Short mmCIF file of C-alpha atoms and ligand atoms in Angstrom, two decimals:
data_model
loop_
_atom_site.label_atom_id
_atom_site.label_comp_id
_atom_site.label_asym_id
_atom_site.label_seq_id
_atom_site.Cartn_x
_atom_site.Cartn_y
_atom_site.Cartn_z
CA MET U 8 151.47 184.20 113.70
CA LYS U 9 148.73 183.91 116.12
CA ARG U 10 146.20 181.29 115.21
CA ARG U 11 143.30 182.01 118.21
CA SER U 12 141.58 178.75 117.83
CA PHE U 13 140.90 180.16 113.95
CA LEU U 14 139.44 176.84 112.75
CA GLY U 15 136.90 176.49 115.67
CA LYS U 16 135.88 180.28 114.40
CA THR U 17 135.76 179.39 110.95
CA LEU U 18 133.08 176.44 111.84
CA ILE U 19 131.28 178.70 114.07
CA GLY U 20 130.91 181.41 110.64
CA SER U 21 130.06 179.03 108.23
CA LEU U 22 127.10 177.32 110.52
CA ALA U 23 126.14 181.08 111.19
CA THR U 24 126.08 181.70 107.61
CA LEU U 25 123.31 178.93 107.39
CA ILE U 26 120.95 180.68 109.88
CA VAL U 27 118.61 182.81 107.66
CA PRO U 28 117.47 185.79 109.87
CA LYS U 29 113.52 186.31 110.05
CA ALA U 30 112.46 189.07 108.44
CA LEU U 31 111.53 192.13 110.75
CA SER U 32 107.86 192.94 111.35
CA ALA U 33 106.57 196.22 112.85
CA SER U 34 106.62 194.92 115.89
CA ASN U 35 110.41 193.59 115.90
CA LYS U 36 111.88 196.54 114.45
CA PRO U 37 114.39 198.06 116.25
CA ASN U 38 113.50 201.10 118.08
CA PHE U 39 116.55 203.38 118.03
CA SER U 40 114.73 206.12 119.98
CA GLU U 41 114.50 203.42 122.86
CA VAL U 42 116.45 204.38 126.16
CA ILE U 43 119.09 201.08 126.94
CA LYS U 44 120.80 202.40 130.00
CA ASN U 45 124.52 201.77 129.35
CA GLU U 46 125.53 200.40 132.80
CA LYS U 47 129.48 200.33 132.45
CA GLY U 48 129.33 204.02 131.82
CA PRO U 49 130.31 205.65 128.16
CA ILE U 50 133.20 204.65 126.42
CA SER U 51 135.25 206.15 123.57
CA ILE U 52 138.30 204.36 121.85
CA CYS U 53 140.26 205.97 119.03
CA THR U 54 143.30 205.28 116.95
CA TRP U 55 146.78 205.67 117.82
CA ASN U 56 147.82 207.99 120.80
CA PHE U 57 145.93 210.99 120.54
CA VAL U 58 145.15 211.79 124.01
CA LYS U 59 143.55 214.84 123.78
CA ALA U 60 141.22 213.90 121.03
CA ASN U 61 140.14 210.81 122.89
CA ALA U 62 139.58 213.01 126.28
CA ALA U 63 137.48 215.52 124.50
CA ALA U 64 135.21 212.46 123.19
CA GLY U 65 135.18 210.83 126.94
CA LYS U 66 134.35 213.95 128.77
CA ALA U 67 131.39 214.90 125.89
CA LEU U 68 130.16 211.49 126.63
CA GLU U 69 130.07 211.97 130.11
CA SER U 70 128.28 215.34 129.78
CA ASP U 71 125.48 213.64 128.10
CA LEU U 72 126.43 214.13 124.69
CA ASP U 73 125.24 211.52 122.09
CA ALA U 74 127.67 209.03 120.41
CA LEU U 75 128.13 210.84 117.04
CA SER U 76 128.74 214.09 118.25
CA SER U 77 131.11 213.08 120.71
CA ALA U 78 133.25 211.28 118.04
CA ILE U 79 133.56 213.71 115.79
CA LYS U 80 134.64 216.23 118.54
CA ALA U 81 137.76 214.24 118.99
CA ALA U 82 137.76 214.18 115.25
CA GLU U 83 137.97 217.90 115.28
CA VAL U 84 140.76 218.06 117.84
CA GLU U 85 143.10 216.23 115.40
CA GLU U 86 141.93 218.21 112.67
CA LEU U 87 143.28 221.52 114.04
CA ASN U 88 146.33 219.73 115.37
CA ASP U 89 149.12 221.55 112.99
CA LYS U 90 151.40 218.88 114.22
CA ASN U 91 149.29 216.28 113.13
CA THR U 92 150.72 215.67 109.48
CA THR U 93 148.04 212.88 108.66
CA VAL U 94 145.05 214.68 109.66
CA GLY U 95 143.24 218.25 108.75
CA TYR U 96 145.37 221.27 108.75
CA GLY U 97 149.04 220.69 108.52
CA GLY U 98 148.28 217.19 106.68
CA ALA U 99 150.85 216.41 104.35
CA PRO U 100 150.16 217.18 100.74
CA ASP U 101 149.74 215.05 97.59
CA ARG U 102 152.77 214.76 95.51
CA GLU U 103 151.83 217.92 93.58
CA GLY U 104 151.30 219.68 97.13
CA ASN U 105 147.62 220.23 97.58
CA VAL U 106 146.16 218.91 100.71
CA THR U 107 143.24 216.94 100.33
CA LEU U 108 140.98 215.49 103.03
CA ASP U 109 138.94 212.27 103.53
CA ALA U 110 136.46 211.72 106.26
CA CYS U 111 133.26 209.46 107.05
CA VAL U 112 130.79 209.16 110.03
CA MET U 113 128.17 206.44 110.84
CA ASP U 114 125.44 206.81 113.41
CA HIS U 115 123.46 204.56 115.94
CA LYS U 116 120.68 204.31 113.26
CA GLY U 117 122.78 203.33 110.33
CA ASP U 118 122.84 206.35 108.50
CA CYS U 119 125.90 207.85 107.24
CA GLY U 120 127.89 210.65 105.47
CA SER U 121 131.34 210.74 103.75
CA VAL U 122 133.57 213.52 102.03
CA VAL U 123 136.60 213.03 99.68
CA ALA U 124 139.48 214.81 98.51
CA VAL U 125 138.41 218.19 100.24
CA GLN U 126 140.58 220.88 99.99
CA ASN U 127 140.17 224.15 102.21
CA ILE U 128 138.06 222.81 104.73
CA VAL U 129 139.20 221.48 108.28
CA HIS U 130 136.45 220.27 110.01
CA VAL U 131 135.57 217.27 107.04
CA ALA U 132 134.17 215.03 109.59
CA ALA U 133 131.51 217.47 110.92
CA LEU U 134 131.16 217.93 107.18
CA ALA U 135 130.63 214.43 106.61
CA ARG U 136 127.90 214.51 108.96
CA ASP U 137 126.18 217.34 107.30
CA VAL U 138 126.45 215.23 104.06
CA MET U 139 124.30 212.81 106.27
CA GLU U 140 121.84 214.90 107.92
CA LYS U 141 121.38 217.70 105.13
CA THR U 142 121.36 216.13 101.92
CA PRO U 143 119.86 213.40 100.04
CA HIS U 144 123.40 211.56 99.38
CA VAL U 145 125.93 210.04 101.52
CA MET U 146 129.09 210.78 99.50
CA LEU U 147 129.91 214.31 97.78
CA ALA U 148 133.47 214.68 96.59
CA ALA U 149 136.40 217.50 95.90
CA GLU U 150 134.41 220.49 94.29
CA GLY U 151 131.02 219.45 95.40
CA ALA U 152 131.88 218.97 98.76
CA GLU U 153 133.78 222.06 98.93
CA SER U 154 130.97 224.24 97.65
CA PHE U 155 128.39 222.18 99.91
CA ALA U 156 130.55 223.40 102.76
CA LYS U 157 130.56 227.31 101.82
CA SER U 158 126.92 227.00 101.84
CA LEU U 159 126.98 226.07 105.15
CA GLY U 160 129.34 228.94 106.12
CA TYR U 161 132.05 226.50 106.75
CA LYS U 162 135.63 228.88 106.99
CA GLN U 163 137.70 228.33 104.46
CA THR U 164 141.59 227.74 105.36
CA ASN U 165 144.67 227.01 103.68
CA LEU U 166 145.66 223.75 104.78
CA LEU U 167 149.44 223.67 103.56
CA THR U 168 151.22 224.87 106.88
CA GLU U 169 154.95 226.10 106.11
CA GLU U 170 156.32 223.25 107.98
CA SER U 171 154.23 220.93 106.07
CA LYS U 172 155.44 222.80 102.80
CA GLU U 173 158.89 222.47 103.75
CA SER U 174 158.78 218.62 104.06
CA TRP U 175 157.06 218.24 100.90
CA LEU U 176 159.93 220.57 99.09
CA GLU U 177 162.34 218.20 100.68
CA TRP U 178 160.25 215.01 99.59
CA SER U 179 160.18 216.13 96.23
CA LYS U 180 164.01 216.35 95.53
CA ASN U 181 163.91 212.72 95.39
CA SER U 182 160.26 212.06 95.39
CA LYS U 183 160.69 208.35 96.81
CA TYR U 184 157.23 206.93 97.18
CA LYS U 185 157.29 204.66 100.21
CA PRO U 186 154.47 205.13 102.92
CA ILE U 187 155.52 203.92 105.69
CA ILE U 188 152.83 203.94 108.64
CA ASN U 189 153.62 203.94 112.29
CA ILE U 190 153.86 205.49 115.41
CA GLU U 191 156.08 208.10 114.31
CA ASN U 192 153.93 208.47 111.01
CA HIS U 193 150.73 207.74 111.97
CA ASP U 194 147.72 208.52 110.07
CA THR U 195 143.91 208.47 110.51
CA ILE U 196 141.76 209.30 113.26
CA GLY U 197 139.24 206.69 113.77
CA VAL U 198 137.13 207.31 116.60
CA LEU U 199 134.15 204.95 118.29
CA CYS U 200 131.95 205.87 120.90
CA MET U 201 129.33 204.56 123.01
CA ASP U 202 127.33 206.99 124.85
CA LYS U 203 125.28 206.87 128.17
CA LYS U 204 121.96 205.08 126.25
CA GLY U 205 124.45 202.35 124.84
CA ASN U 206 124.08 203.98 121.40
CA ILE U 207 127.44 203.45 118.98
CA ALA U 208 128.29 205.97 116.39
CA GLY U 209 131.99 206.48 114.90
CA ALA U 210 133.74 209.08 112.76
CA CYS U 211 137.04 208.75 110.68
CA SER U 212 139.38 211.99 109.12
CA THR U 213 142.29 211.75 107.39
CA SER U 214 144.61 213.47 104.78
CA GLY U 215 145.53 210.05 103.61
CA LEU U 216 148.70 208.68 102.75
CA SER U 217 151.53 211.39 102.52
CA TYR U 218 152.65 212.48 98.76
CA LYS U 219 149.81 210.31 97.33
CA MET U 220 148.72 210.45 93.90
CA LYS U 221 146.63 213.60 93.42
CA GLY U 222 143.24 212.03 93.24
CA ARG U 223 143.92 209.00 95.17
CA VAL U 224 141.16 208.08 97.82
CA GLY U 225 141.87 205.87 100.78
CA ASP U 226 139.70 203.71 102.90
CA SER U 227 138.56 206.47 105.49
CA SER U 228 136.08 207.89 103.47
CA ILE U 229 134.61 204.82 102.46
CA ILE U 230 131.81 202.89 104.60
CA GLY U 231 132.57 199.76 105.49
CA SER U 232 136.11 199.85 104.96
CA GLY U 233 137.42 202.86 107.27
CA LEU U 234 134.50 202.65 109.64
CA TYR U 235 131.46 200.65 109.97
CA VAL U 236 128.72 200.58 113.07
CA ASP U 237 125.57 198.40 113.44
CA ASN U 238 124.26 199.59 116.92
CA GLU U 239 122.90 195.73 117.30
CA ILE U 240 126.32 194.85 117.10
CA GLY U 241 128.87 197.27 117.86
CA GLY U 242 131.47 199.11 115.48
CA ALA U 243 134.98 198.78 113.70
CA VAL U 244 137.49 201.49 112.97
CA ALA U 245 140.90 201.29 110.49
CA THR U 246 144.08 202.98 110.15
CA GLY U 247 147.03 202.44 107.91
CA MET U 248 147.56 201.33 104.31
CA GLY U 249 143.81 202.17 102.89
CA GLU U 250 144.12 200.12 99.60
CA GLU U 251 144.50 196.94 101.73
CA ILE U 252 141.67 197.89 103.76
CA ILE U 253 139.51 198.61 101.00
CA LYS U 254 139.94 195.48 99.34
CA THR U 255 139.11 192.96 102.42
CA VAL U 256 136.25 195.80 103.43
CA GLY U 257 137.60 195.34 106.91
CA SER U 258 135.71 197.67 109.38
CA PHE U 259 132.34 195.76 107.89
CA LEU U 260 134.11 192.56 107.93
CA ILE U 261 134.78 193.02 111.83
CA VAL U 262 131.25 193.80 112.38
CA GLU U 263 129.83 190.75 110.70
CA LEU U 264 132.49 188.61 112.49
CA MET U 265 131.12 190.07 115.76
CA ARG U 266 127.48 189.37 114.35
CA GLN U 267 128.43 185.92 114.31
CA GLY U 268 129.88 185.49 117.57
CA TYR U 269 133.43 186.36 117.46
CA SER U 270 134.61 188.82 120.13
CA PRO U 271 135.57 192.58 119.14
CA GLN U 272 139.48 191.01 119.83
CA ASP U 273 139.12 187.87 117.66
CA ALA U 274 137.14 189.88 114.92
CA CYS U 275 140.15 192.22 114.46
CA ASP U 276 142.47 189.55 114.49
CA GLU U 277 140.70 187.37 111.71
CA ALA U 278 140.59 190.79 109.69
CA ILE U 279 144.21 191.44 110.21
CA GLN U 280 144.87 188.05 109.24
CA ARG U 281 142.98 187.89 106.14
CA ILE U 282 145.57 191.03 105.14
CA ILE U 283 148.28 188.87 105.54
CA ARG U 284 147.24 185.47 103.85
CA LYS U 285 146.57 187.35 100.89
CA GLN U 286 149.88 189.24 101.03
CA GLY U 287 152.12 186.72 102.41
CA GLU U 288 153.99 187.59 105.55
CA HIS U 289 156.29 190.00 103.88
CA VAL U 290 153.67 192.59 104.12
CA ASP U 291 155.85 195.95 104.47
CA PHE U 292 152.94 198.35 105.10
CA GLN U 293 150.90 198.98 108.17
CA VAL U 294 147.11 198.18 109.07
CA ALA U 295 145.49 198.28 112.20
CA TYR U 296 142.07 197.99 113.85
CA ILE U 297 140.18 198.78 116.82
CA ALA U 298 136.64 197.59 117.54
CA LEU U 299 133.71 198.27 120.05
CA ASP U 300 130.67 195.81 120.53
CA LYS U 301 127.27 196.21 122.46
CA GLN U 302 128.66 195.04 125.76
CA GLY U 303 131.16 197.53 126.05
CA ARG U 304 134.46 195.09 125.15
CA VAL U 305 137.26 196.54 122.88
CA GLY U 306 139.56 194.63 120.35
CA SER U 307 142.55 195.98 118.33
CA SER U 308 144.97 194.42 116.13
CA SER U 309 147.54 195.28 113.75
CA ILE U 310 149.89 193.71 111.21
CA HIS U 311 153.35 195.62 112.71
CA LYS U 312 154.51 196.42 116.25
CA GLY U 313 153.85 200.25 117.08
CA PHE U 314 150.11 200.92 116.83
CA THR U 315 148.55 202.08 120.02
CA TYR U 316 144.98 203.21 120.45
CA MET U 317 143.21 205.37 123.34
CA LYS U 318 140.67 204.15 125.70
CA TYR U 319 138.41 206.87 127.46
CA GLN U 320 136.09 205.17 130.60
CA ASN U 321 134.89 206.30 133.87
CA GLY U 322 137.13 209.21 133.83
CA GLU U 323 140.56 207.25 132.87
CA ASN U 324 141.97 207.90 129.53
CA LYS U 325 144.51 204.99 128.39
CA ASN U 326 147.00 204.79 125.63
CA ILE U 327 147.31 200.94 124.84
CA GLU U 328 149.80 199.03 122.89
CA VAL U 329 148.26 196.52 120.78
CA ASN U 330 149.36 193.13 119.70
CA ASN U 331 150.96 192.57 116.31
CA PHE U 332 151.48 189.57 113.80
CA ILE U 333 154.62 190.23 112.08
CA ASN U 334 157.71 191.14 114.12
CA SER U 335 159.75 192.88 111.36
N1 LIG Q 26 144.13 205.05 106.50
C1 LIG Q 26 143.92 205.97 105.29
C2 LIG Q 26 144.32 206.18 104.10
O1 LIG Q 26 144.65 205.14 103.54
O2 LIG Q 26 144.00 207.39 103.51
#
């Protein structure tokens, strides 16, 4: 296992926790409308090899769209992609045959919205934004989220395609439940965007683990686990086994480590190692993170081989392989 000067960082982390931040006075409160020029140009990163999704976000950022709207554009591409069996339309159902979607968004002001276990609505990342902007709440679940979507005019769509129904019926002959998440069976789209003003926002969208128990909710709608953004520091998003991401509050952890001085790379590595330390080295599930800081630096880390992410900057959209900790 890579150690990446872990002891040194732990010491820095302990010292950092001793520094008590000063209370914000009216004059030193962050001004979210302030225009900060992002010299390096906008950046979009997203989980896995979602080339078209990340290009959609990157081009939106270049045409001056804000970070949150651009991140949602990327999520929408995969939500509509019927070949993607882990997000939106065509997503694999639960073990009873219901396709249920989870999503969340977080913007540069620290506002967030989330929906869980939503049926018959394709664009759940946009719905999460509507929860954030049009309700006094952060999270809406199931029928409540669906009625809210209907009231806003969202189209009703049967999310179970013929193909995903066939795969589910095939699976149900043996009903073996061993979710393996990797490049052939990737999950969640998680997106982080930095716009021309230097503001960071993110979005997550997923149908969750294939053939999950009815009612199971993963990390992708849990702010702090699947996604966290602090515009003073940066953001992080997760993919993989949601239960383990929730147990370690992975995305919040990464942003807080970056606040203490970790680079995005070291922060992602530490969040992955924290899971491995809890589980031992025989972990048979995948978790991966990507992170983006205020300087435009990117980090990424995964438990197992096979995770890649996309990075769009200055017109270039690259798929990047990520280092893993366990080779098995
Ligand atoms: N990471 C998606 C899920 O566990 O539902």
